XYZ file of C-alpha atoms in Angstrom:
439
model
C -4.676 -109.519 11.975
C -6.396 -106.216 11.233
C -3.670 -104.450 13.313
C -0.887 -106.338 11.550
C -2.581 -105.590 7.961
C -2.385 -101.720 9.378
C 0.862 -102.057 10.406
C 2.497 -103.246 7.333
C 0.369 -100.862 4.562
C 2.097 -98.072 7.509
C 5.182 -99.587 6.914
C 4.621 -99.491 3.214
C 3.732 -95.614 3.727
C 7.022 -94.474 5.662
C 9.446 -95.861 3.176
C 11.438 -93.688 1.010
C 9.055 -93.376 -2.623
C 10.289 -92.845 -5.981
C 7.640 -89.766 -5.636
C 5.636 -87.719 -3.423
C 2.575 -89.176 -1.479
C -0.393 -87.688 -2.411
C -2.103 -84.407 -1.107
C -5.731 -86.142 -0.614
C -7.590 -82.908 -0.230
C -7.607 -79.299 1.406
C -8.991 -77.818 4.994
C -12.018 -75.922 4.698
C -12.500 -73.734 7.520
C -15.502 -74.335 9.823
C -18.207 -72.015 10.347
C -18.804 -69.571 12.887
C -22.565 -70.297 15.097
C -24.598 -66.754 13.544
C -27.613 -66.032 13.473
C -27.667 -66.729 9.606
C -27.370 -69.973 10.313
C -29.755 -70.334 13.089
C -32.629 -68.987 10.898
C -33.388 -71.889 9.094
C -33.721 -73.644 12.667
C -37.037 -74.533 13.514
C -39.135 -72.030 15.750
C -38.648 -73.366 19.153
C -34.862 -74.248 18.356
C -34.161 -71.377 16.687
C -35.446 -69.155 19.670
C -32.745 -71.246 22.020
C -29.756 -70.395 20.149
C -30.690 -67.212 19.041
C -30.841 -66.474 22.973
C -27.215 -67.412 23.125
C -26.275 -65.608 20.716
C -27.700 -62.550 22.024
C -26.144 -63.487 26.272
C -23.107 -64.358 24.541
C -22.374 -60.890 22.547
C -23.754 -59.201 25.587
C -20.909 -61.088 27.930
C -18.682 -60.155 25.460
C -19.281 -56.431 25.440
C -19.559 -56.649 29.297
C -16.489 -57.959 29.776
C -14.516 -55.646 27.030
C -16.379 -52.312 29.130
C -15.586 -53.406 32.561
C -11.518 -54.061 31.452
C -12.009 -50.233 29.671
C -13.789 -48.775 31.990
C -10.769 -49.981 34.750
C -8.258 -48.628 32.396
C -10.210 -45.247 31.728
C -7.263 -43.379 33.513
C -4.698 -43.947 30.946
C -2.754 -47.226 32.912
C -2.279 -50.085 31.302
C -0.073 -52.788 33.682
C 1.511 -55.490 31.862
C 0.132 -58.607 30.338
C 0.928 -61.542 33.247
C 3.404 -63.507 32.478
C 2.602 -66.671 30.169
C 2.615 -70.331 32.705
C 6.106 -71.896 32.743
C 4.606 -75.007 33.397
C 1.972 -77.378 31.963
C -0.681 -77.072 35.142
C -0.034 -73.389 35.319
C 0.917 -73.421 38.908
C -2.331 -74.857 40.160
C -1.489 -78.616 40.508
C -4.249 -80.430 41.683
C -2.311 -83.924 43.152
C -1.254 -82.516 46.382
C -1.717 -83.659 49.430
C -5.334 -82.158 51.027
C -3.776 -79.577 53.971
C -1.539 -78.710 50.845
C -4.363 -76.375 49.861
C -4.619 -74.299 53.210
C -0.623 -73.379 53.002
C -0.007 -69.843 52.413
C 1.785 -71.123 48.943
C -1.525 -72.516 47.615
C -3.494 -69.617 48.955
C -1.501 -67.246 47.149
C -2.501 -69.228 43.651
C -6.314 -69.392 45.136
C -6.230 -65.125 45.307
C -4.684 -65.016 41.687
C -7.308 -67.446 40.210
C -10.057 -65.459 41.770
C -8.403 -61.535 40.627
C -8.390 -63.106 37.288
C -11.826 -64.557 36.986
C -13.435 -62.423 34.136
C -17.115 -60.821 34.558
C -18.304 -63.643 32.894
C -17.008 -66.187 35.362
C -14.276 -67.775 33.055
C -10.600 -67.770 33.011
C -7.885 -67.779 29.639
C -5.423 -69.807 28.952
C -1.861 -70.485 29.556
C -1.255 -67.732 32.669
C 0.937 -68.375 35.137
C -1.450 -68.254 38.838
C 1.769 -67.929 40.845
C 2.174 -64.928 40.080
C 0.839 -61.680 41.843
C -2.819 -60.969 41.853
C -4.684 -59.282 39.139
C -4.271 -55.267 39.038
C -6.418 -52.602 37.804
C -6.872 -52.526 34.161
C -4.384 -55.741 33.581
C -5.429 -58.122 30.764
C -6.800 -60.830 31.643
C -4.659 -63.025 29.617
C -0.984 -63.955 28.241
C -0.237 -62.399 25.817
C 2.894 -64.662 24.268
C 6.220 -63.639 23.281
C 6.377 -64.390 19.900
C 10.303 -66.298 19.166
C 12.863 -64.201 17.998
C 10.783 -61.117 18.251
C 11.827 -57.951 20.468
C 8.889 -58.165 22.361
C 5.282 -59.452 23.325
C 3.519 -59.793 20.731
C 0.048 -56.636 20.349
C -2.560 -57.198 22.993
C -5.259 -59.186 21.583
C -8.908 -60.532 22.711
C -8.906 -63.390 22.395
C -9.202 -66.677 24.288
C -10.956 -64.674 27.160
C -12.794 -67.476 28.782
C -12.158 -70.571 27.192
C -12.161 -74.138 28.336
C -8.857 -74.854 25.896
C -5.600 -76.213 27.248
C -7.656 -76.934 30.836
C -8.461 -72.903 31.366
C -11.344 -72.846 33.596
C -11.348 -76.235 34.638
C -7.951 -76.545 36.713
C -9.178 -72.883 38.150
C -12.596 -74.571 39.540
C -10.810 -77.324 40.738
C -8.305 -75.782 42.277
C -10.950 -73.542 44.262
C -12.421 -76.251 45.193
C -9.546 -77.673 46.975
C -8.644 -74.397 48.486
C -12.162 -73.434 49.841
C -11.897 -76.851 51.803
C -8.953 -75.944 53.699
C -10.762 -72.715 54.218
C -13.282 -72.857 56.956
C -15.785 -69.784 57.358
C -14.646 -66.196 55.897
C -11.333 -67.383 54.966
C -12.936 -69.242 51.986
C -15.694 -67.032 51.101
C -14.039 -65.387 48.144
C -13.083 -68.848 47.099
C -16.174 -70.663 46.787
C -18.199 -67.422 45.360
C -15.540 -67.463 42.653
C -16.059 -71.394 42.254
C -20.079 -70.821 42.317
C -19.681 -67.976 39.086
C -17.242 -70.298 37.535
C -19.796 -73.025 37.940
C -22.434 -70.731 36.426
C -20.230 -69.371 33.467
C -20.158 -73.064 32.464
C -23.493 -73.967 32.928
C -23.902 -70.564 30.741
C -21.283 -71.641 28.193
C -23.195 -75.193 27.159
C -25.095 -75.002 23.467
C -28.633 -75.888 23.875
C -28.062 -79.163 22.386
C -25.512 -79.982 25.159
C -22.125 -79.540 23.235
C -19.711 -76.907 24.307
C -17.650 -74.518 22.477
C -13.647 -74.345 22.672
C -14.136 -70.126 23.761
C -17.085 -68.505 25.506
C -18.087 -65.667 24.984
C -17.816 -67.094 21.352
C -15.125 -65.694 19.619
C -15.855 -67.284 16.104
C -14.183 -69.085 13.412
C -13.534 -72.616 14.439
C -13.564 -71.836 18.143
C -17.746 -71.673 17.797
C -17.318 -75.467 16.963
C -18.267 -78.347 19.573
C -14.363 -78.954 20.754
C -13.337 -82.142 22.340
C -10.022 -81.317 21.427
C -7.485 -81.366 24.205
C -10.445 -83.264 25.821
C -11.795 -79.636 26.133
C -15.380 -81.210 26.739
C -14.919 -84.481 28.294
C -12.855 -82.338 31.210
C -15.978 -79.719 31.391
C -18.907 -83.124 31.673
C -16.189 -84.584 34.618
C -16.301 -81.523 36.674
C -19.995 -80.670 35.936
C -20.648 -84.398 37.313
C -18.879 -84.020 40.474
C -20.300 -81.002 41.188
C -23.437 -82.796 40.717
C -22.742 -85.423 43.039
C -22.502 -83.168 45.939
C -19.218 -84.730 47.934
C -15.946 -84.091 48.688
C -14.336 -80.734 47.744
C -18.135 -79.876 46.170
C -20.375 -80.822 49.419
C -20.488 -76.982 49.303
C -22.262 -76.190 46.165
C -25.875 -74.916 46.476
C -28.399 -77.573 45.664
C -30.244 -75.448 42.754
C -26.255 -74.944 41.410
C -25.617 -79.147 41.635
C -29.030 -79.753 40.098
C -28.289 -77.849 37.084
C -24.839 -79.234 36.689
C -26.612 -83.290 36.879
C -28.976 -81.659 34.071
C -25.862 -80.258 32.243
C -23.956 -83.637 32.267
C -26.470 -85.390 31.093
C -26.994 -83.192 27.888
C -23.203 -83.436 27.581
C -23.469 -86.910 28.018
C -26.333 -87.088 25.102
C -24.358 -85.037 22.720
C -21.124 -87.235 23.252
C -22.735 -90.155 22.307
C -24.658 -88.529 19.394
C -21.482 -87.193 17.524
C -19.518 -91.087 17.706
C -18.819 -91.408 14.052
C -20.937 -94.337 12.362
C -19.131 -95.700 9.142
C -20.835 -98.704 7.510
C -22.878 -99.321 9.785
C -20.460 -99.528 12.676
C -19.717 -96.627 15.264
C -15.904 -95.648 15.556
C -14.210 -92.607 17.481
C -14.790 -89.384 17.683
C -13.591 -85.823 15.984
C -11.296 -83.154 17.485
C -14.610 -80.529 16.634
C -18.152 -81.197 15.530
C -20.112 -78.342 13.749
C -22.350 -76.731 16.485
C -25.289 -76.739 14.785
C -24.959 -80.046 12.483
C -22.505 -81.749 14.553
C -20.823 -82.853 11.368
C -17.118 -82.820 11.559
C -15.176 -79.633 11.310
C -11.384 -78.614 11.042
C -9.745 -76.249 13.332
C -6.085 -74.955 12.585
C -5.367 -74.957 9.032
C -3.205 -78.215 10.096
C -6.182 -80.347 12.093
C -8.538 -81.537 9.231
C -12.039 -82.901 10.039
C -11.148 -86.903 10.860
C -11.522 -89.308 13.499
C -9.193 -88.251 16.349
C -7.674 -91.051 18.138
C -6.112 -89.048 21.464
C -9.718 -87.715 21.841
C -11.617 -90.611 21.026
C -9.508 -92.243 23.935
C -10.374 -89.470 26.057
C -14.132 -89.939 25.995
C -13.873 -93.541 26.502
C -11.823 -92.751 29.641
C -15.079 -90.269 30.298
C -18.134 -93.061 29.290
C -15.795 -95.551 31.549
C -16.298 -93.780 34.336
C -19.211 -94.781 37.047
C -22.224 -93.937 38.120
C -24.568 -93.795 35.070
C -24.086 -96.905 32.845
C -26.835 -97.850 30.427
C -26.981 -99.602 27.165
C -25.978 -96.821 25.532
C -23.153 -95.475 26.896
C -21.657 -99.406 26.934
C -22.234 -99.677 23.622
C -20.371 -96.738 22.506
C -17.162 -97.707 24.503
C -17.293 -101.291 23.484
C -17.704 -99.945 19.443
C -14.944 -96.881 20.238
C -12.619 -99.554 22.000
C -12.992 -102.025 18.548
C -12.137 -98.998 16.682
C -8.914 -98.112 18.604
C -7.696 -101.287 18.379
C -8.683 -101.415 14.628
C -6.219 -98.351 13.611
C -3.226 -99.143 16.193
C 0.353 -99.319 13.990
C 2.639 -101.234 14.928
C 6.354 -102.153 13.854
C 6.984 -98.191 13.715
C 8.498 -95.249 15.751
C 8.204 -91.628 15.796
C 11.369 -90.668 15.473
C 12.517 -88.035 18.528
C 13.660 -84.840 17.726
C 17.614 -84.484 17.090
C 19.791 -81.402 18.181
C 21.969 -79.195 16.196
C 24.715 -80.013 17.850
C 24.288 -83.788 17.219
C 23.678 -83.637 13.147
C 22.999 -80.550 11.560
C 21.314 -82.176 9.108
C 18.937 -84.736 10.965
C 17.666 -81.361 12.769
C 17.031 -79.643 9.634
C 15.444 -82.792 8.453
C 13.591 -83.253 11.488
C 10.719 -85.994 13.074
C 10.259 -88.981 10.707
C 7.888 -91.881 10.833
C 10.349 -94.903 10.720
C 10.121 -98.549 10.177
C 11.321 -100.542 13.740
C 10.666 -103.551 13.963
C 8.728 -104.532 17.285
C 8.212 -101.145 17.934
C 4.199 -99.875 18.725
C 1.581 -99.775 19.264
C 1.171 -96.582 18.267
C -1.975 -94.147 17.099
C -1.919 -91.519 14.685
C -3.327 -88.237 15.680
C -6.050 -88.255 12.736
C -7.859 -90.545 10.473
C -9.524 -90.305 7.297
C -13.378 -90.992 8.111
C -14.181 -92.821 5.435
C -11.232 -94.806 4.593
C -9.332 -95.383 8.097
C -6.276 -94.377 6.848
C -4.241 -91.734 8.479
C -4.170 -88.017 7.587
C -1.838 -85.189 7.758
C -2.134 -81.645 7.665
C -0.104 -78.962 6.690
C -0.094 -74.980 7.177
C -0.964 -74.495 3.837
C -4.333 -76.205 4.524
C -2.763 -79.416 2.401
C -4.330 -82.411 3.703
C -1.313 -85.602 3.312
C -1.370 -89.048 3.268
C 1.916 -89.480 4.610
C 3.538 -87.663 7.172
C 6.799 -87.882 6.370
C 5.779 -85.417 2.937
C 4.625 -82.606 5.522
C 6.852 -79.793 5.983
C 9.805 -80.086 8.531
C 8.012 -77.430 10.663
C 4.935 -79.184 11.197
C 5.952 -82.221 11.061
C 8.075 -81.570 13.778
C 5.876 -79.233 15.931
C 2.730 -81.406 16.437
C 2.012 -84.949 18.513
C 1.002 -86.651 15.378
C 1.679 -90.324 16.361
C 1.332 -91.374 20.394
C 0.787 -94.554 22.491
C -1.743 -92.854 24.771
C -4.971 -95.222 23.565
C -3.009 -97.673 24.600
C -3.516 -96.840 28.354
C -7.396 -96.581 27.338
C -7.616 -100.203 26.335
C -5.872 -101.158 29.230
C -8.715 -99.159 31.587
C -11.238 -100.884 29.224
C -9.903 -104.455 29.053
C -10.636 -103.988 33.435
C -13.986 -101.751 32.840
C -15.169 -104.793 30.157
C -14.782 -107.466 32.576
C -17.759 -106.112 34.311
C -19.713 -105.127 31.397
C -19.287 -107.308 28.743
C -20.007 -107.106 25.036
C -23.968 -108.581 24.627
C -22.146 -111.471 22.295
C -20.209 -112.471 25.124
C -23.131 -112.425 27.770
């Protein structure tokens, strides 16, 4: 009933209006993590972050001196080229003796050439490329469309955990180093081990992590479980705690921070679930670091309830060992609230090409009534009322999404079926842990 109500008042909501839908409010942008902030902290937790702060700027500067001090000759190389392909050219579904071809050991040298001082990797590089040279950036720098050229070379998003950076580097080291026995993996699993460290470095003291480390600021500083940013990093920090497989290799001392690490990751997950009258929901693309309130990111991602990564922790708190009370109570409360704010009886409309109607293209995506047709998710909801929220690039916050822009209306995921694939995981995961009303 609650998904029908939902549907319909959706319904209601993507028909054509005598007038505009409202603009419900405006982004703010988060806060950086500075020491301003941190002051009012008391003693013993203000001494913790204030010691990130300080390792932080000082991975920063190392990492800006080492790329200067390689380029102190006057050569500059060119940016590598930006990945082609969603996994970057590191797929990690491949058959095991995959990873000892000379193919994947090629990718293997590029991940570890472009493995910053810090131990992290950017974002969005292609690693088939050739490996790093002297004094090369260690990032894309994208073309921007339309444009003669790249666009000016910029720091940012060196070392970040965004768009799977880091993670689908560690991983695939980890396969590689396993089809390399002896010497022939020793760069590889050195590479993995300072990876694994940069992380371990990268985690707040309160166990959240930040989208870029070294920070770089603005929203970035915020607790991101955006792209399930965090939920990948608390995976991987897990199986590197568990010792087996691909990560029988990993130092004890490394492993035993990584269990403490999950853990605190696991704490902090279950700390920011969103509680609304009384009940506890889903979870927010970003949580303040310091408050863990929600925070917007992009002046089009308002603070709200975030259904794609609300799914992906539940996939995360599904996952065995470690059960307790706890974490079962959060998925059972998350998995009511999924199926609480599914849609049905309406499509996203796919995008249509010039050369089919010039003017559905110009017009572009469009909620639309189908009967049948769902369920479906919207990208964001309003915390307090459930409903679902839209943002533009103007930092306008909508009510309907069909009132956005054609630009951004057209250019971001917001309506999916991917909690759908959740409830299916949790409909098996419940049978064994049931609700305590059904015990």
């Amino acid at each position: 009933m609650r998904i029908l109500v939902a549907a319909l008042c959706l319904v209601a909501c993507a028909a054509p209006r005598a007038a505009r839908a409202d603009i419900v409010g405006h982004m703010t942008p988060a806060e950086p993590l500075t020491e301003a902030r941190v002051a009012g902290l008391a003693a013993p937790e203000r001494e913790a972050w204030l010691a990130y702060l300080a390792r932080s700027r000082a991975r920063m500067a190392a990492d800006q001196a080492s790329l200067a001090a390689e380029r102190a000759d006057g050569a500059v190389p060119a940016a590598p080229p930006h990945a082609a392909s969603g996994d970057g050219g590191m797929p990690l579904g491949r058959p095991a003796a995959w990873y000892g071809s000379p193919e994947a050991r090629r990718v293997a040298d590029n991940i570890v050439s472009f493995q910053t001082p810090a131990g992290g990797w950017g974002k969005n590089t292609d690693r088939t490329g050739p490996a790093r040279q002297r004094g090369q950036h260690y990032i894309a720098i994208d073309t921007v469309p339309g444009a003669a050229g790249p666009r000016k070379e910029v720091w940012s998003f060196v070392g970040t955990i965004d768009n799977g950076a880091t993670i689908a580097e560690l991983r695939f080291l980890a396969r590689a180093q396993a089809q390399a026995a002896g010497a022939a993996g020793h760069a590889y699993r050195d590479a993995f081990i300072k990876g694994a460290r940069y992380l371990l470095e990268a985690q707040y003291p309160n166990g959240g992590y930040p989208q870029v480390y070294p920070l770089q600021g603005g929203y970035h500083d915020a607790i991101t479980f955006n792209d399930n940013a965090m939920a990948a990093v608390t995976a991987l920090l897990g199986e590197i705690a568990a010792g087996k497989g691909d990560y029988a290799f990993v130092p004890a001392p490394v492993a035993g921070e990584a269990r403490e690490a999950a853990g605190k990751a696991l704490r902090l997950i279950l700390a920011t679930q969103q509680v609304v009258g009384g009940a506890r929901t889903g979870w927010c693309q970003q949580h303040d670091a310091l408050t863990l309130a929600p925070v917007g990111a992009r002046n089009f991602e308002p603070p709200s309830l975030a259904s794609a990564e609300s799914a992906q922790l539940l996939n995360l708190l599904m996952r065995p060992p470690g059960q307790d009370a706890a974490i079962e109570a959060a998925v059972h409360a998350g998995a009511a609230w999924l199926k609480r704010v599914a849609v049905a009886d309406v499509a996203w409309s796919e995008p249509v090409s010039a050369a089919v109607s010039a003017s559905a293209a110009a017009e572009g995506r469009k909620l639309v009534a189908k009967p049948g047709a769902g369920p479906l998710w919207s990208r964001f909801y309003d915390i307090a009322t459930m409903k679902p929220v839209f943002g533009d690039r103007d930092r306008s916050i909508h009510d309907d999404v069909n009132e956005l822009g054609a630009e951004r209306r057209g250019g971001y995921g917001w309506y999916g079926d991917g909690p759908a694939k959740t409830l299916d995981s949790y409909a098996r995961w419940s049978r064994g842990h049931p609700p305590p009303a059904a015990r």
